[in-house]
């Protein structure tokens, strides 16, 4: 039976929590951390192995090298700095620092001939996914970003609190950028098959609240970052959900960033959209209905990310 192995590039707050969530999930057998800070990578792996005594399955963890990619199923990219909230609340402003880190990482990935699935987490998530895909000349369906998988979870939390429901009972997608230009697809949001907008009307909840709900979801990451210095749990579970869909060939619809090729009227841009995720990566983009206003906002978000990618390409 084939061993399920992941490599996580970046052993900081995000990378270490992704490793822990993956170990706890029982999805993987081997977890390898790669970081320029080898002592940190070693320490993260050691503590993960300490915890593994109480996991439901055997998990081996270690600090490794890019040679470990040769037999790896999924590579997670979690390298790069945290957003500098002292100067900006826009993930796009992290682009320069993240690209500089990747200029060291990507040649080594290419050198070993890695050909598995790549899940990009580093911010700005969508633009960095595009940058990695183009730099490596990688098959687009095999390279995706967690992107608004996390924002959609935040949206479900806020909506569920407003409706007095379990977040798992809400189906709603944040689309576009994992960042300030993201949009909520209210037109396709549902609860138990009932359109969300109809449920709000039945419960006499004003639709005027939707803007505030969207703002709370979008600002959730900043609230966490200000309060504790990093985001960890949500992104770890979002990454694990993506990994589960890949390892189990689930054909599950998740809001991930993928390279659009005409879907939603967009081309040559990585944007987060509901997509079918399976063992080979992204199999299909699902085009959910968008209102005129939502489509215009989505187009604007794509334009912003396309321009940001051009900036990244020239760095």
mmCIF file of C-alpha atoms in Angstrom:
data_model
loop_
_atom_site.group_PDB
_atom_site.id
_atom_site.type_symbol
_atom_site.label_atom_id
_atom_site.label_comp_id
_atom_site.label_asym_id
_atom_site.label_seq_id
_atom_site.Cartn_x
_atom_site.Cartn_y
_atom_site.Cartn_z
ATOM 1 C CA UNK A 1 0.000 0.000 0.000
ATOM 2 C CA UNK A 2 1.366 3.414 -0.964
ATOM 3 C CA UNK A 3 2.443 5.694 1.861
ATOM 4 C CA UNK A 4 0.741 9.085 1.814
ATOM 5 C CA UNK A 5 3.380 11.774 2.102
ATOM 6 C CA UNK A 6 3.265 15.556 2.233
ATOM 7 C CA UNK A 7 5.991 18.170 2.242
ATOM 8 C CA UNK A 8 5.308 21.544 3.830
ATOM 9 C CA UNK A 9 7.523 24.415 2.695
ATOM 10 C CA UNK A 10 7.634 26.778 5.658
ATOM 11 C CA UNK A 11 7.555 25.578 9.262
ATOM 12 C CA UNK A 12 6.178 28.708 10.868
ATOM 13 C CA UNK A 13 2.754 29.346 12.414
ATOM 14 C CA UNK A 14 0.782 28.282 9.345
ATOM 15 C CA UNK A 15 2.969 25.441 8.124
ATOM 16 C CA UNK A 16 3.268 23.818 11.555
ATOM 17 C CA UNK A 17 -0.478 23.953 12.154
ATOM 18 C CA UNK A 18 -1.162 22.502 8.702
ATOM 19 C CA UNK A 19 1.162 19.648 9.654
ATOM 20 C CA UNK A 20 -0.604 19.085 12.959
ATOM 21 C CA UNK A 21 -4.072 19.140 11.383
ATOM 22 C CA UNK A 22 -2.975 16.694 8.694
ATOM 23 C CA UNK A 23 -1.484 14.365 11.293
ATOM 24 C CA UNK A 24 -4.581 14.524 13.438
ATOM 25 C CA UNK A 25 -6.817 13.839 10.443
ATOM 26 C CA UNK A 26 -5.335 10.408 9.778
ATOM 27 C CA UNK A 27 -4.911 11.303 6.104
ATOM 28 C CA UNK A 28 -1.124 11.075 5.919
ATOM 29 C CA UNK A 29 1.679 8.808 7.069
ATOM 30 C CA UNK A 30 4.689 11.055 6.471
ATOM 31 C CA UNK A 31 5.023 14.803 7.031
ATOM 32 C CA UNK A 32 8.202 16.644 6.057
ATOM 33 C CA UNK A 33 8.947 20.258 7.001
ATOM 34 C CA UNK A 34 11.374 22.294 4.915
ATOM 35 C CA UNK A 35 12.477 25.667 6.228
ATOM 36 C CA UNK A 36 15.550 27.885 6.033
ATOM 37 C CA UNK A 37 15.450 27.750 9.832
ATOM 38 C CA UNK A 38 16.411 24.091 10.127
ATOM 39 C CA UNK A 39 16.255 24.130 13.923
ATOM 40 C CA UNK A 40 12.638 25.288 13.803
ATOM 41 C CA UNK A 41 11.734 22.653 11.206
ATOM 42 C CA UNK A 42 13.374 19.973 13.357
ATOM 43 C CA UNK A 43 11.577 21.181 16.472
ATOM 44 C CA UNK A 44 8.186 21.258 14.723
ATOM 45 C CA UNK A 45 8.699 17.712 13.463
ATOM 46 C CA UNK A 46 9.834 16.479 16.871
ATOM 47 C CA UNK A 47 6.814 17.917 18.662
ATOM 48 C CA UNK A 48 4.500 16.541 15.988
ATOM 49 C CA UNK A 49 5.942 13.078 16.565
ATOM 50 C CA UNK A 50 5.413 13.525 20.318
ATOM 51 C CA UNK A 51 1.742 14.245 19.618
ATOM 52 C CA UNK A 52 1.477 11.311 17.223
ATOM 53 C CA UNK A 53 1.347 8.840 20.117
ATOM 54 C CA UNK A 54 -2.272 9.940 20.501
ATOM 55 C CA UNK A 55 -3.193 10.162 16.815
ATOM 56 C CA UNK A 56 -5.540 7.565 15.398
ATOM 57 C CA UNK A 57 -2.935 6.456 12.840
ATOM 58 C CA UNK A 58 0.853 6.203 12.697
ATOM 59 C CA UNK A 59 2.460 9.454 11.553
ATOM 60 C CA UNK A 60 6.146 10.048 10.960
ATOM 61 C CA UNK A 61 7.456 13.631 10.855
ATOM 62 C CA UNK A 62 10.865 15.063 10.110
ATOM 63 C CA UNK A 63 12.764 18.097 8.889
ATOM 64 C CA UNK A 64 13.859 17.341 5.358
ATOM 65 C CA UNK A 65 15.255 18.670 2.107
ATOM 66 C CA UNK A 66 13.887 19.201 -1.375
ATOM 67 C CA UNK A 67 14.995 15.665 -2.229
ATOM 68 C CA UNK A 68 12.005 14.543 -0.164
ATOM 69 C CA UNK A 69 9.741 15.882 -2.893
ATOM 70 C CA UNK A 70 10.660 13.038 -5.235
ATOM 71 C CA UNK A 71 8.057 10.691 -3.728
ATOM 72 C CA UNK A 72 5.661 13.270 -2.267
ATOM 73 C CA UNK A 73 1.943 13.374 -3.073
ATOM 74 C CA UNK A 74 1.132 16.950 -2.035
ATOM 75 C CA UNK A 75 3.444 19.911 -1.514
ATOM 76 C CA UNK A 76 2.070 22.765 0.573
ATOM 77 C CA UNK A 77 3.673 26.187 0.134
ATOM 78 C CA UNK A 78 3.415 28.114 3.398
ATOM 79 C CA UNK A 79 6.639 30.106 3.133
ATOM 80 C CA UNK A 80 6.852 33.865 3.451
ATOM 81 C CA UNK A 81 6.256 36.594 6.005
ATOM 82 C CA UNK A 82 3.123 37.351 7.949
ATOM 83 C CA UNK A 83 1.288 40.500 6.810
ATOM 84 C CA UNK A 84 2.833 43.652 8.236
ATOM 85 C CA UNK A 85 -0.269 45.003 9.941
ATOM 86 C CA UNK A 86 1.657 47.964 11.295
ATOM 87 C CA UNK A 87 1.731 49.318 7.763
ATOM 88 C CA UNK A 88 -1.022 47.638 5.770
ATOM 89 C CA UNK A 89 -4.205 45.597 5.943
ATOM 90 C CA UNK A 90 -3.904 44.380 2.376
ATOM 91 C CA UNK A 91 -2.390 40.967 1.569
ATOM 92 C CA UNK A 92 -1.288 42.273 -1.828
ATOM 93 C CA UNK A 93 1.378 44.302 -0.031
ATOM 94 C CA UNK A 94 3.099 41.035 0.961
ATOM 95 C CA UNK A 95 3.803 40.202 -2.661
ATOM 96 C CA UNK A 96 7.382 41.450 -2.828
ATOM 97 C CA UNK A 97 8.573 39.669 0.291
ATOM 98 C CA UNK A 98 6.853 36.403 -0.654
ATOM 99 C CA UNK A 99 8.244 36.428 -4.190
ATOM 100 C CA UNK A 100 11.750 36.933 -2.822
ATOM 101 C CA UNK A 101 11.353 33.824 -0.668
ATOM 102 C CA UNK A 102 10.028 31.849 -3.631
ATOM 103 C CA UNK A 103 12.992 32.838 -5.777
ATOM 104 C CA UNK A 104 15.009 30.512 -3.528
ATOM 105 C CA UNK A 105 12.335 27.814 -3.180
ATOM 106 C CA UNK A 106 11.089 27.272 -6.725
ATOM 107 C CA UNK A 107 14.400 26.497 -8.470
ATOM 108 C CA UNK A 108 14.955 23.718 -5.947
ATOM 109 C CA UNK A 109 11.455 22.348 -6.527
ATOM 110 C CA UNK A 110 12.096 22.360 -10.271
ATOM 111 C CA UNK A 111 15.525 20.751 -9.880
ATOM 112 C CA UNK A 112 14.139 17.582 -8.251
ATOM 113 C CA UNK A 113 11.456 17.236 -10.915
ATOM 114 C CA UNK A 114 8.490 17.317 -8.553
ATOM 115 C CA UNK A 115 5.251 16.433 -10.352
ATOM 116 C CA UNK A 116 2.659 15.987 -7.599
ATOM 117 C CA UNK A 117 -0.104 18.316 -6.458
ATOM 118 C CA UNK A 118 0.879 21.780 -5.216
ATOM 119 C CA UNK A 119 -1.356 23.594 -2.730
ATOM 120 C CA UNK A 120 -0.301 27.210 -2.287
ATOM 121 C CA UNK A 121 -1.141 29.037 0.933
ATOM 122 C CA UNK A 122 1.371 31.910 1.000
ATOM 123 C CA UNK A 123 -0.085 35.396 0.589
ATOM 124 C CA UNK A 124 -1.293 37.009 -1.528
ATOM 125 C CA UNK A 125 -2.670 33.517 -2.088
ATOM 126 C CA UNK A 126 -4.204 33.723 -5.553
ATOM 127 C CA UNK A 127 -1.424 35.791 -7.106
ATOM 128 C CA UNK A 128 1.295 33.618 -5.578
ATOM 129 C CA UNK A 129 -0.392 30.484 -6.918
ATOM 130 C CA UNK A 130 -0.321 32.067 -10.387
ATOM 131 C CA UNK A 131 3.331 33.064 -9.923
ATOM 132 C CA UNK A 132 4.335 29.533 -8.899
ATOM 133 C CA UNK A 133 2.403 27.955 -11.778
ATOM 134 C CA UNK A 134 3.995 30.197 -14.384
ATOM 135 C CA UNK A 135 7.494 30.023 -12.889
ATOM 136 C CA UNK A 136 7.460 26.230 -12.781
ATOM 137 C CA UNK A 137 5.499 25.953 -16.047
ATOM 138 C CA UNK A 138 3.262 23.593 -14.095
ATOM 139 C CA UNK A 139 0.018 21.951 -15.219
ATOM 140 C CA UNK A 140 -2.615 24.376 -13.938
ATOM 141 C CA UNK A 141 -5.020 21.690 -12.734
ATOM 142 C CA UNK A 142 -2.314 20.339 -10.393
ATOM 143 C CA UNK A 143 -1.638 23.700 -8.727
ATOM 144 C CA UNK A 144 -4.319 25.330 -6.624
ATOM 145 C CA UNK A 145 -4.582 27.640 -3.643
ATOM 146 C CA UNK A 146 -6.617 27.304 -0.474
ATOM 147 C CA UNK A 147 -7.621 30.931 -1.122
ATOM 148 C CA UNK A 148 -11.230 31.559 -0.049
ATOM 149 C CA UNK A 149 -11.727 28.077 1.391
ATOM 150 C CA UNK A 150 -10.896 29.861 4.638
ATOM 151 C CA UNK A 151 -12.936 33.013 3.896
ATOM 152 C CA UNK A 152 -15.957 30.850 3.091
ATOM 153 C CA UNK A 153 -15.604 29.155 6.477
ATOM 154 C CA UNK A 154 -15.515 32.562 8.131
ATOM 155 C CA UNK A 155 -18.620 33.584 6.189
ATOM 156 C CA UNK A 156 -20.440 30.434 7.303
ATOM 157 C CA UNK A 157 -19.527 31.194 10.927
ATOM 158 C CA UNK A 158 -20.914 34.725 10.765
ATOM 159 C CA UNK A 159 -24.045 33.647 8.886
ATOM 160 C CA UNK A 160 -24.661 30.728 11.222
ATOM 161 C CA UNK A 161 -24.413 32.987 14.247
ATOM 162 C CA UNK A 162 -26.935 35.356 12.699
ATOM 163 C CA UNK A 163 -29.330 32.519 11.847
ATOM 164 C CA UNK A 164 -28.810 30.428 14.990
ATOM 165 C CA UNK A 165 -27.579 27.437 12.968
ATOM 166 C CA UNK A 166 -24.594 25.138 12.729
ATOM 167 C CA UNK A 167 -22.097 26.565 10.180
ATOM 168 C CA UNK A 168 -22.115 23.187 8.426
ATOM 169 C CA UNK A 169 -25.772 23.772 7.521
ATOM 170 C CA UNK A 170 -24.893 26.846 5.470
ATOM 171 C CA UNK A 171 -23.739 26.652 1.855
ATOM 172 C CA UNK A 172 -22.180 29.932 0.821
ATOM 173 C CA UNK A 173 -19.094 30.895 -1.158
ATOM 174 C CA UNK A 174 -16.645 33.747 -0.959
ATOM 175 C CA UNK A 175 -15.107 34.173 -4.417
ATOM 176 C CA UNK A 176 -12.409 36.113 -6.206
ATOM 177 C CA UNK A 177 -9.478 37.197 -4.079
ATOM 178 C CA UNK A 178 -8.449 35.852 -0.710
ATOM 179 C CA UNK A 179 -8.233 39.473 0.319
ATOM 180 C CA UNK A 180 -9.828 42.877 0.192
ATOM 181 C CA UNK A 181 -11.549 42.569 -3.201
ATOM 182 C CA UNK A 182 -13.295 39.270 -2.396
ATOM 183 C CA UNK A 183 -17.004 38.947 -3.097
ATOM 184 C CA UNK A 184 -19.805 36.898 -1.565
ATOM 185 C CA UNK A 185 -22.019 34.980 -3.980
ATOM 186 C CA UNK A 186 -25.264 35.776 -2.151
ATOM 187 C CA UNK A 187 -27.280 34.740 -5.214
ATOM 188 C CA UNK A 188 -26.222 31.108 -4.785
ATOM 189 C CA UNK A 189 -26.087 30.908 -0.969
ATOM 190 C CA UNK A 190 -28.463 28.330 0.528
ATOM 191 C CA UNK A 191 -29.598 26.731 3.758
ATOM 192 C CA UNK A 192 -31.158 23.251 3.485
ATOM 193 C CA UNK A 193 -31.746 23.869 -0.210
ATOM 194 C CA UNK A 194 -33.577 27.131 0.448
ATOM 195 C CA UNK A 195 -32.009 30.253 -1.050
ATOM 196 C CA UNK A 196 -30.505 32.296 1.762
ATOM 197 C CA UNK A 197 -32.208 35.484 0.609
ATOM 198 C CA UNK A 198 -35.609 33.769 0.876
ATOM 199 C CA UNK A 199 -34.786 32.491 4.359
ATOM 200 C CA UNK A 200 -33.849 35.999 5.469
ATOM 201 C CA UNK A 201 -37.186 37.281 4.173
ATOM 202 C CA UNK A 202 -39.105 34.494 5.934
ATOM 203 C CA UNK A 203 -37.352 35.318 9.197
ATOM 204 C CA UNK A 204 -37.848 39.047 8.631
ATOM 205 C CA UNK A 205 -34.089 39.652 8.727
ATOM 206 C CA UNK A 206 -33.171 42.711 6.707
ATOM 207 C CA UNK A 207 -31.037 42.129 3.642
ATOM 208 C CA UNK A 208 -29.241 45.308 4.662
ATOM 209 C CA UNK A 209 -27.343 43.125 7.136
ATOM 210 C CA UNK A 210 -25.595 41.271 4.329
ATOM 211 C CA UNK A 211 -22.972 43.972 3.825
ATOM 212 C CA UNK A 212 -22.029 43.827 7.499
ATOM 213 C CA UNK A 213 -21.943 40.020 7.443
ATOM 214 C CA UNK A 214 -19.610 40.098 4.435
ATOM 215 C CA UNK A 215 -17.413 42.691 6.145
ATOM 216 C CA UNK A 216 -17.169 40.566 9.301
ATOM 217 C CA UNK A 217 -16.135 37.548 7.244
ATOM 218 C CA UNK A 218 -13.569 39.529 5.269
ATOM 219 C CA UNK A 219 -12.175 41.126 8.422
ATOM 220 C CA UNK A 220 -12.053 37.880 10.384
ATOM 221 C CA UNK A 221 -8.445 37.183 9.524
ATOM 222 C CA UNK A 222 -7.323 40.642 10.556
ATOM 223 C CA UNK A 223 -9.187 40.327 13.855
ATOM 224 C CA UNK A 224 -7.353 37.088 14.592
ATOM 225 C CA UNK A 225 -4.011 38.479 13.444
ATOM 226 C CA UNK A 226 -4.334 41.557 15.645
ATOM 227 C CA UNK A 227 -5.417 39.483 18.619
ATOM 228 C CA UNK A 228 -2.815 36.690 18.540
ATOM 229 C CA UNK A 229 -0.209 37.611 15.945
ATOM 230 C CA UNK A 230 -1.014 34.934 13.376
ATOM 231 C CA UNK A 231 -3.812 32.858 11.890
ATOM 232 C CA UNK A 232 -3.402 29.133 12.395
ATOM 233 C CA UNK A 233 -6.406 26.906 13.140
ATOM 234 C CA UNK A 234 -8.735 27.974 10.333
ATOM 235 C CA UNK A 235 -6.155 27.788 7.562
ATOM 236 C CA UNK A 236 -4.881 24.459 8.898
ATOM 237 C CA UNK A 237 -8.351 22.937 8.642
ATOM 238 C CA UNK A 238 -8.973 24.529 5.248
ATOM 239 C CA UNK A 239 -5.735 23.035 3.910
ATOM 240 C CA UNK A 240 -6.627 19.668 5.420
ATOM 241 C CA UNK A 241 -10.045 19.762 3.747
ATOM 242 C CA UNK A 242 -8.354 20.325 0.398
ATOM 243 C CA UNK A 243 -5.917 17.488 1.116
ATOM 244 C CA UNK A 244 -8.794 15.166 2.051
ATOM 245 C CA UNK A 245 -10.525 15.846 -1.262
ATOM 246 C CA UNK A 246 -7.286 15.044 -3.100
ATOM 247 C CA UNK A 247 -6.195 11.955 -1.182
ATOM 248 C CA UNK A 248 -9.679 10.417 -1.158
ATOM 249 C CA UNK A 249 -10.466 11.425 -4.758
ATOM 250 C CA UNK A 250 -13.670 12.939 -3.404
ATOM 251 C CA UNK A 251 -14.678 15.130 -6.349
ATOM 252 C CA UNK A 252 -15.742 17.602 -3.696
ATOM 253 C CA UNK A 253 -16.725 21.162 -4.557
ATOM 254 C CA UNK A 254 -14.522 23.608 -2.665
ATOM 255 C CA UNK A 255 -13.867 27.333 -3.188
ATOM 256 C CA UNK A 256 -10.227 27.218 -4.294
ATOM 257 C CA UNK A 257 -8.127 29.385 -6.565
ATOM 258 C CA UNK A 258 -7.456 27.869 -9.966
ATOM 259 C CA UNK A 259 -6.422 29.224 -13.338
ATOM 260 C CA UNK A 260 -9.525 30.363 -15.182
ATOM 261 C CA UNK A 261 -9.820 29.688 -18.893
ATOM 262 C CA UNK A 262 -13.054 31.363 -19.911
ATOM 263 C CA UNK A 263 -15.111 30.448 -16.844
ATOM 264 C CA UNK A 264 -16.995 33.439 -15.448
ATOM 265 C CA UNK A 265 -15.748 35.319 -18.529
ATOM 266 C CA UNK A 266 -12.190 35.409 -17.188
ATOM 267 C CA UNK A 267 -8.892 34.155 -18.601
ATOM 268 C CA UNK A 268 -5.280 33.954 -17.438
ATOM 269 C CA UNK A 269 -5.980 34.750 -13.801
ATOM 270 C CA UNK A 270 -6.002 32.655 -10.649
ATOM 271 C CA UNK A 271 -9.221 33.380 -8.780
ATOM 272 C CA UNK A 272 -11.164 31.496 -6.147
ATOM 273 C CA UNK A 273 -14.280 29.797 -7.472
ATOM 274 C CA UNK A 274 -16.264 26.696 -6.543
ATOM 275 C CA UNK A 275 -14.344 23.839 -8.158
ATOM 276 C CA UNK A 276 -14.376 20.053 -8.184
ATOM 277 C CA UNK A 277 -11.266 18.835 -6.328
ATOM 278 C CA UNK A 278 -10.098 15.242 -6.771
ATOM 279 C CA UNK A 279 -6.957 13.097 -6.908
ATOM 280 C CA UNK A 280 -5.649 14.908 -9.980
ATOM 281 C CA UNK A 281 -6.262 18.387 -8.557
ATOM 282 C CA UNK A 282 -8.941 20.664 -9.986
ATOM 283 C CA UNK A 283 -11.155 18.718 -12.370
ATOM 284 C CA UNK A 284 -13.849 21.279 -13.146
ATOM 285 C CA UNK A 285 -14.922 24.819 -12.318
ATOM 286 C CA UNK A 286 -18.553 25.177 -11.265
ATOM 287 C CA UNK A 287 -20.141 28.395 -12.504
ATOM 288 C CA UNK A 288 -22.689 29.421 -9.888
ATOM 289 C CA UNK A 289 -25.240 32.124 -10.657
ATOM 290 C CA UNK A 290 -24.084 35.662 -9.871
ATOM 291 C CA UNK A 291 -26.154 38.803 -9.902
ATOM 292 C CA UNK A 292 -25.100 41.681 -12.136
ATOM 293 C CA UNK A 293 -23.548 43.445 -9.158
ATOM 294 C CA UNK A 294 -21.754 40.299 -7.965
ATOM 295 C CA UNK A 295 -20.370 39.598 -11.442
ATOM 296 C CA UNK A 296 -19.087 43.163 -11.751
ATOM 297 C CA UNK A 297 -17.372 42.881 -8.353
ATOM 298 C CA UNK A 298 -15.881 39.502 -9.305
ATOM 299 C CA UNK A 299 -14.531 40.960 -12.558
ATOM 300 C CA UNK A 300 -12.982 43.845 -10.632
ATOM 301 C CA UNK A 301 -11.338 41.403 -8.219
ATOM 302 C CA UNK A 302 -9.891 39.435 -11.137
ATOM 303 C CA UNK A 303 -8.565 42.605 -12.743
ATOM 304 C CA UNK A 304 -6.812 43.500 -9.505
ATOM 305 C CA UNK A 305 -5.194 40.068 -9.199
ATOM 306 C CA UNK A 306 -4.177 40.023 -12.849
ATOM 307 C CA UNK A 307 -2.402 43.352 -12.340
ATOM 308 C CA UNK A 308 -0.774 42.093 -9.141
ATOM 309 C CA UNK A 309 0.522 39.031 -10.953
ATOM 310 C CA UNK A 310 2.131 41.279 -13.561
ATOM 311 C CA UNK A 311 3.867 43.135 -10.739
ATOM 312 C CA UNK A 312 5.056 39.857 -9.237
ATOM 313 C CA UNK A 313 6.339 38.637 -12.580
ATOM 314 C CA UNK A 314 8.561 41.719 -12.917
ATOM 315 C CA UNK A 315 10.103 41.470 -9.446
#
